[in-house]
mmCIF file of C-alpha atoms and ligand atoms in Angstrom:
data_model
loop_
_atom_site.group_PDB
_atom_site.id
_atom_site.type_symbol
_atom_site.label_atom_id
_atom_site.label_comp_id
_atom_site.label_asym_id
_atom_site.label_seq_id
_atom_site.Cartn_x
_atom_site.Cartn_y
_atom_site.Cartn_z
ATOM 1 C CA MET A 1 -8.570 -85.840 89.555
ATOM 2 C CA LYS A 2 -12.212 -85.473 90.551
ATOM 3 C CA VAL A 3 -12.884 -83.771 93.902
ATOM 4 C CA ALA A 4 -16.173 -83.229 95.714
ATOM 5 C CA VAL A 5 -16.269 -79.959 97.671
ATOM 6 C CA LEU A 6 -18.727 -79.769 100.554
ATOM 7 C CA SER A 7 -19.263 -77.154 103.251
ATOM 8 C CA ASP A 8 -21.529 -76.239 106.144
ATOM 9 C CA ILE A 9 -22.886 -79.738 106.657
ATOM 10 C CA HIS A 10 -23.956 -78.640 110.130
ATOM 11 C CA ALA A 11 -24.581 -82.086 111.576
ATOM 12 C CA ASN A 12 -27.236 -82.877 108.958
ATOM 13 C CA LEU A 13 -26.524 -86.588 108.390
ATOM 14 C CA VAL A 14 -29.522 -87.208 106.130
ATOM 15 C CA ALA A 15 -28.390 -84.450 103.755
ATOM 16 C CA LEU A 16 -24.764 -85.615 103.831
ATOM 17 C CA GLU A 17 -25.652 -89.242 103.058
ATOM 18 C CA THR A 18 -27.858 -88.124 100.150
ATOM 19 C CA VAL A 19 -25.115 -85.910 98.722
ATOM 20 C CA LEU A 20 -22.419 -88.581 99.018
ATOM 21 C CA GLU A 21 -24.648 -91.041 97.201
ATOM 22 C CA ALA A 22 -25.380 -88.516 94.441
ATOM 23 C CA ILE A 23 -21.675 -87.716 94.000
ATOM 24 C CA GLY A 24 -20.600 -91.356 93.652
ATOM 25 C CA ALA A 25 -16.916 -92.172 93.210
ATOM 26 C CA VAL A 26 -14.443 -89.298 93.558
ATOM 27 C CA ASP A 27 -10.700 -89.132 94.151
ATOM 28 C CA ALA A 28 -11.004 -86.789 97.128
ATOM 29 C CA LEU A 29 -13.540 -85.169 99.425
ATOM 30 C CA TRP A 30 -12.858 -81.668 100.723
ATOM 31 C CA VAL A 31 -14.912 -79.994 103.449
ATOM 32 C CA CYS A 32 -14.755 -76.221 104.016
ATOM 33 C CA GLY A 33 -15.843 -76.148 107.646
ATOM 34 C CA ASP A 34 -18.909 -76.044 109.909
ATOM 35 C CA THR A 35 -19.212 -79.797 110.066
ATOM 36 C CA VAL A 36 -21.091 -79.387 113.364
ATOM 37 C CA GLY A 37 -23.411 -76.755 114.844
ATOM 38 C CA TYR A 38 -27.230 -76.397 114.395
ATOM 39 C CA GLY A 39 -28.092 -79.978 113.399
ATOM 40 C CA PRO A 40 -29.015 -83.261 115.066
ATOM 41 C CA ASP A 41 -26.122 -85.643 114.250
ATOM 42 C CA PRO A 42 -22.666 -84.137 114.900
ATOM 43 C CA SER A 43 -20.973 -87.428 115.890
ATOM 44 C CA ASP A 44 -22.301 -89.424 112.944
ATOM 45 C CA VAL A 45 -21.437 -86.692 110.445
ATOM 46 C CA LEU A 46 -17.885 -86.429 111.782
ATOM 47 C CA ALA A 47 -17.488 -90.216 111.741
ATOM 48 C CA LEU A 48 -18.751 -90.493 108.152
ATOM 49 C CA LEU A 49 -16.336 -87.806 106.930
ATOM 50 C CA ILE A 50 -13.421 -89.506 108.667
ATOM 51 C CA GLU A 51 -14.486 -92.862 107.207
ATOM 52 C CA ARG A 52 -14.467 -91.245 103.742
ATOM 53 C CA LYS A 53 -10.977 -89.825 104.460
ATOM 54 C CA ALA A 54 -12.206 -86.265 103.929
ATOM 55 C CA THR A 55 -9.809 -83.333 104.031
ATOM 56 C CA ILE A 56 -11.465 -80.943 106.468
ATOM 57 C CA VAL A 57 -10.829 -77.382 107.635
ATOM 58 C CA ALA A 58 -12.423 -75.817 110.716
ATOM 59 C CA GLY A 59 -15.354 -73.414 110.650
ATOM 60 C CA ASN A 60 -16.473 -70.984 113.324
ATOM 61 C CA HIS A 61 -19.038 -73.490 114.630
ATOM 62 C CA ASP A 62 -16.430 -76.265 114.841
ATOM 63 C CA ARG A 63 -14.176 -73.979 116.879
ATOM 64 C CA ALA A 64 -17.033 -72.893 119.138
ATOM 65 C CA VAL A 65 -18.008 -76.508 119.831
ATOM 66 C CA ALA A 66 -14.464 -77.818 120.226
ATOM 67 C CA ARG A 67 -12.793 -74.894 121.974
ATOM 68 C CA ASN A 68 -15.522 -72.472 123.139
ATOM 69 C CA GLU A 69 -13.913 -70.057 120.686
ATOM 70 C CA ASP A 70 -15.961 -66.913 119.922
ATOM 71 C CA LEU A 71 -19.081 -68.505 121.421
ATOM 72 C CA GLU A 72 -20.084 -65.036 122.652
ATOM 73 C CA LEU A 73 -20.386 -63.901 119.012
ATOM 74 C CA PHE A 74 -23.139 -66.454 118.308
ATOM 75 C CA ASN A 75 -26.837 -65.622 118.532
ATOM 76 C CA ARG A 76 -28.722 -67.364 121.340
ATOM 77 C CA PRO A 77 -30.106 -70.420 119.520
ATOM 78 C CA ALA A 78 -26.782 -71.039 117.726
ATOM 79 C CA ALA A 79 -24.865 -70.816 121.017
ATOM 80 C CA LEU A 80 -27.374 -73.167 122.643
ATOM 81 C CA ALA A 81 -26.942 -75.703 119.847
ATOM 82 C CA ALA A 82 -23.142 -75.416 120.109
ATOM 83 C CA ARG A 83 -23.316 -76.158 123.842
ATOM 84 C CA MET A 84 -25.591 -79.147 123.199
ATOM 85 C CA HIS A 85 -23.097 -80.473 120.648
ATOM 86 C CA GLN A 86 -20.300 -80.040 123.202
ATOM 87 C CA SER A 87 -22.197 -82.302 125.565
ATOM 88 C CA TRP A 88 -23.085 -84.905 122.913
ATOM 89 C CA LEU A 89 -19.588 -85.281 121.451
ATOM 90 C CA SER A 90 -16.951 -87.405 123.147
ATOM 91 C CA ALA A 91 -13.677 -85.854 124.309
ATOM 92 C CA ALA A 92 -11.955 -87.609 121.396
ATOM 93 C CA GLU A 93 -14.442 -86.157 118.892
ATOM 94 C CA ARG A 94 -13.984 -82.665 120.338
ATOM 95 C CA ASP A 95 -10.199 -83.134 120.106
ATOM 96 C CA THR A 96 -10.546 -84.136 116.451
ATOM 97 C CA LEU A 97 -12.530 -80.972 115.729
ATOM 98 C CA ALA A 98 -10.154 -78.824 117.778
ATOM 99 C CA ALA A 99 -7.175 -80.093 115.785
ATOM 100 C CA LEU A 100 -8.598 -79.158 112.358
ATOM 101 C CA PRO A 101 -6.545 -76.483 110.564
ATOM 102 C CA ILE A 102 -8.214 -73.200 109.600
ATOM 103 C CA THR A 103 -6.533 -73.137 106.176
ATOM 104 C CA LEU A 104 -5.073 -75.965 104.126
ATOM 105 C CA GLU A 105 -3.368 -76.184 100.744
ATOM 106 C CA THR A 106 -4.031 -79.209 98.558
ATOM 107 C CA ALA A 107 -3.760 -79.854 94.801
ATOM 108 C CA ASP A 108 -3.193 -76.143 94.023
ATOM 109 C CA VAL A 109 -6.330 -75.140 95.954
ATOM 110 C CA THR A 110 -6.470 -73.452 99.374
ATOM 111 C CA LEU A 111 -9.364 -74.495 101.588
ATOM 112 C CA CYS A 112 -10.785 -72.269 104.300
ATOM 113 C CA HIS A 113 -14.176 -71.601 105.864
ATOM 114 C CA GLY A 114 -14.617 -67.835 105.506
ATOM 115 C CA SER A 115 -11.728 -66.230 103.668
ATOM 116 C CA LEU A 116 -7.966 -66.054 103.727
ATOM 117 C CA ARG A 117 -8.149 -62.620 105.382
ATOM 118 C CA ASP A 118 -10.284 -63.995 108.205
ATOM 119 C CA PRO A 119 -10.561 -67.802 107.884
ATOM 120 C CA LEU A 120 -13.308 -68.279 110.460
ATOM 121 C CA TRP A 121 -15.533 -65.227 110.107
ATOM 122 C CA GLU A 122 -15.371 -63.224 106.852
ATOM 123 C CA TYR A 123 -18.317 -63.698 104.483
ATOM 124 C CA VAL A 124 -17.096 -63.530 100.873
ATOM 125 C CA THR A 125 -20.106 -62.276 98.921
ATOM 126 C CA ASN A 126 -18.571 -60.147 96.171
ATOM 127 C CA PRO A 127 -15.712 -60.190 93.627
ATOM 128 C CA ARG A 128 -13.678 -57.673 95.599
ATOM 129 C CA SER A 129 -13.431 -59.734 98.770
ATOM 130 C CA ALA A 130 -12.853 -62.883 96.689
ATOM 131 C CA ALA A 131 -9.939 -61.119 94.937
ATOM 132 C CA ALA A 132 -8.502 -60.122 98.331
ATOM 133 C CA SER A 133 -8.383 -63.784 99.346
ATOM 134 C CA LEU A 134 -6.891 -64.892 96.024
ATOM 135 C CA ALA A 135 -4.193 -62.235 96.476
ATOM 136 C CA LEU A 136 -3.222 -63.949 99.750
ATOM 137 C CA ALA A 137 -3.390 -67.505 98.363
ATOM 138 C CA LYS A 138 -0.221 -69.318 97.353
ATOM 139 C CA THR A 139 -2.345 -71.659 95.234
ATOM 140 C CA ALA A 140 -4.226 -70.967 92.002
ATOM 141 C CA HIS A 141 -7.686 -71.373 93.509
ATOM 142 C CA CYS A 142 -9.552 -71.047 96.778
ATOM 143 C CA CYS A 143 -12.579 -72.942 98.156
ATOM 144 C CA ALA A 144 -14.591 -71.551 101.079
ATOM 145 C CA GLY A 145 -18.004 -71.820 102.722
ATOM 146 C CA HIS A 146 -19.631 -69.853 105.561
ATOM 147 C CA THR A 147 -22.202 -67.874 103.523
ATOM 148 C CA HIS A 148 -24.304 -71.014 102.830
ATOM 149 C CA VAL A 149 -24.795 -69.652 99.286
ATOM 150 C CA PRO A 150 -23.070 -71.182 96.211
ATOM 151 C CA ALA A 151 -20.787 -68.723 94.440
ATOM 152 C CA LEU A 152 -18.012 -68.545 91.862
ATOM 153 C CA PHE A 153 -15.708 -65.563 91.418
ATOM 154 C CA HIS A 154 -12.872 -65.278 88.932
ATOM 155 C CA GLU A 155 -9.794 -63.147 89.235
ATOM 156 C CA GLY A 156 -9.229 -60.913 86.257
ATOM 157 C CA PRO A 157 -11.353 -59.053 83.705
ATOM 158 C CA ASP A 158 -14.517 -61.081 84.306
ATOM 159 C CA GLY A 159 -14.219 -60.642 88.071
ATOM 160 C CA GLU A 160 -17.107 -58.214 88.125
ATOM 161 C CA ARG A 161 -19.674 -60.669 86.835
ATOM 162 C CA PRO A 162 -22.255 -61.930 89.335
ATOM 163 C CA GLY A 163 -21.093 -64.807 91.498
ATOM 164 C CA ARG A 164 -24.254 -66.968 91.351
ATOM 165 C CA PRO A 165 -23.553 -70.088 89.278
ATOM 166 C CA ARG A 166 -25.981 -72.245 87.295
ATOM 167 C CA TYR A 167 -26.242 -75.925 88.221
ATOM 168 C CA GLU A 168 -25.017 -78.936 86.239
ATOM 169 C CA THR A 169 -22.930 -76.542 84.131
ATOM 170 C CA PRO A 170 -19.135 -76.912 84.081
ATOM 171 C CA TYR A 171 -17.355 -73.570 84.565
ATOM 172 C CA PRO A 172 -13.655 -73.102 83.794
ATOM 173 C CA LEU A 173 -11.538 -72.419 86.848
ATOM 174 C CA LYS A 174 -9.055 -70.337 84.834
ATOM 175 C CA PRO A 175 -7.300 -68.085 85.373
ATOM 176 C CA ARG A 176 -7.933 -68.219 89.104
ATOM 177 C CA ALA A 177 -11.176 -68.944 90.944
ATOM 178 C CA PHE A 178 -12.672 -68.442 94.396
ATOM 179 C CA LEU A 179 -15.601 -70.781 94.845
ATOM 180 C CA ASN A 180 -18.137 -71.622 97.499
ATOM 181 C CA PRO A 181 -20.068 -74.898 97.015
ATOM 182 C CA GLY A 182 -22.990 -73.694 99.197
ATOM 183 C CA SER A 183 -24.267 -75.559 102.232
ATOM 184 C CA VAL A 184 -25.054 -79.266 102.438
ATOM 185 C CA GLY A 185 -26.966 -79.095 105.707
ATOM 186 C CA GLN A 186 -28.494 -75.642 105.971
ATOM 187 C CA PRO A 187 -28.809 -73.769 102.636
ATOM 188 C CA ARG A 188 -29.624 -70.060 102.907
ATOM 189 C CA ASP A 189 -30.382 -69.064 99.328
ATOM 190 C CA GLY A 190 -34.082 -69.912 99.343
ATOM 191 C CA ASP A 191 -33.509 -73.385 97.881
ATOM 192 C CA PRO A 192 -33.901 -76.157 100.482
ATOM 193 C CA ARG A 193 -31.936 -78.723 98.469
ATOM 194 C CA ALA A 194 -28.434 -79.672 99.654
ATOM 195 C CA ALA A 195 -25.690 -77.835 97.746
ATOM 196 C CA TYR A 196 -22.238 -79.046 96.710
ATOM 197 C CA ALA A 197 -19.664 -78.750 93.925
ATOM 198 C CA VAL A 198 -17.423 -81.136 92.000
ATOM 199 C CA LEU A 199 -14.018 -80.094 90.682
ATOM 200 C CA ASP A 200 -12.449 -81.790 87.688
ATOM 201 C CA LEU A 201 -8.850 -80.696 88.173
ATOM 202 C CA ASP A 202 -7.649 -82.359 84.948
ATOM 203 C CA ALA A 203 -10.225 -80.526 82.843
ATOM 204 C CA GLY A 204 -9.886 -77.426 85.046
ATOM 205 C CA THR A 205 -13.628 -77.073 85.711
ATOM 206 C CA VAL A 206 -16.087 -76.788 88.570
ATOM 207 C CA THR A 207 -19.719 -77.920 88.424
ATOM 208 C CA PHE A 208 -22.299 -76.914 91.032
ATOM 209 C CA HIS A 209 -25.073 -79.283 92.074
ATOM 210 C CA ARG A 210 -28.199 -79.470 94.266
ATOM 211 C CA SER A 211 -29.754 -82.637 95.718
ATOM 212 C CA SER A 212 -33.190 -83.036 97.271
ATOM 213 C CA TYR A 213 -33.088 -84.948 100.539
ATOM 214 C CA ARG A 214 -35.523 -85.948 103.294
ATOM 215 C CA VAL A 215 -35.807 -82.530 104.955
ATOM 216 C CA ASP A 216 -38.694 -83.845 107.081
ATOM 217 C CA GLU A 217 -36.460 -86.563 108.512
ATOM 218 C CA THR A 218 -33.790 -84.061 109.578
ATOM 219 C CA GLN A 219 -36.505 -81.809 111.024
ATOM 220 C CA ARG A 220 -37.842 -84.726 113.078
ATOM 221 C CA ARG A 221 -34.349 -85.509 114.394
ATOM 222 C CA ILE A 222 -33.749 -81.852 115.326
ATOM 223 C CA ARG A 223 -36.991 -81.776 117.331
ATOM 224 C CA ASP A 224 -36.362 -85.175 118.936
ATOM 225 C CA ARG A 225 -32.954 -84.051 120.168
ATOM 226 C CA GLY A 226 -34.420 -80.890 121.711
ATOM 227 C CA LEU A 227 -32.534 -78.406 119.540
ATOM 228 C CA PRO A 228 -34.099 -74.954 118.971
ATOM 229 C CA ALA A 229 -37.108 -75.391 116.641
ATOM 230 C CA ILE A 230 -35.894 -72.612 114.327
ATOM 231 C CA PHE A 231 -33.206 -74.945 112.990
ATOM 232 C CA ALA A 232 -35.874 -77.391 111.872
ATOM 233 C CA ASP A 233 -38.281 -74.765 110.525
ATOM 234 C CA ARG A 234 -35.762 -72.936 108.335
ATOM 235 C CA LEU A 235 -34.695 -76.104 106.487
ATOM 236 C CA ALA A 236 -38.065 -76.235 104.698
ATOM 237 C CA PHE A 237 -37.391 -72.855 103.095
ATOM 238 C CA GLY A 238 -33.641 -73.015 102.601
ATOM 239 C CA LEU A 239 -33.187 -69.943 104.783
HETATM 240 ZN ZN1 ZN B 301 -22.109 -72.446 108.614
#
């Protein structure tokens, strides 16, 4: 079973379309939250994921847009974008987002946005916090997003090794892995290319990928829709 794992698409339709084309045929599409927030095309991104029958968990931005949840914790431009998305989405689209689970178990992998200790807000950036989530998981592995930085942590003796993966290189998932595919729509690791991962559950591997997309097109759409300019500017630098 081949599974594409995406996260933090953040309403960036151009990046999502590019990534889906690069991935090609897969058996399943999993999304680790923050489908909306920041970007220009929340409705179209949500519609495309539903069309592709994606399995989606909620992120903090999805909850803020759909339910006003924790909106006071957002910085000013992020809160402004969330309110704009609230007004652009239909009631049915907001209901769809509001109904997304915050954790979900599928094919021996638990999906969440942040961590299993704090599914909406914890940033897992080190082996210790990854191990804490794996200790709570009923499945072998865990996929999360939220940091916008690709990472792979293993439980066990090699758990102390750095979490930054190389691209186009299959890594074994064994014995247990906590992985973050990085962000499709707003990378924050200094690389502006869209990030994603592909699991081969039969081989027991994960491979991380980056895809260049038309950043200038997304920037134009952000400006045209009147979103804060910072969300356009940062895409050029992957920050
Ligand atoms: Zn995010």
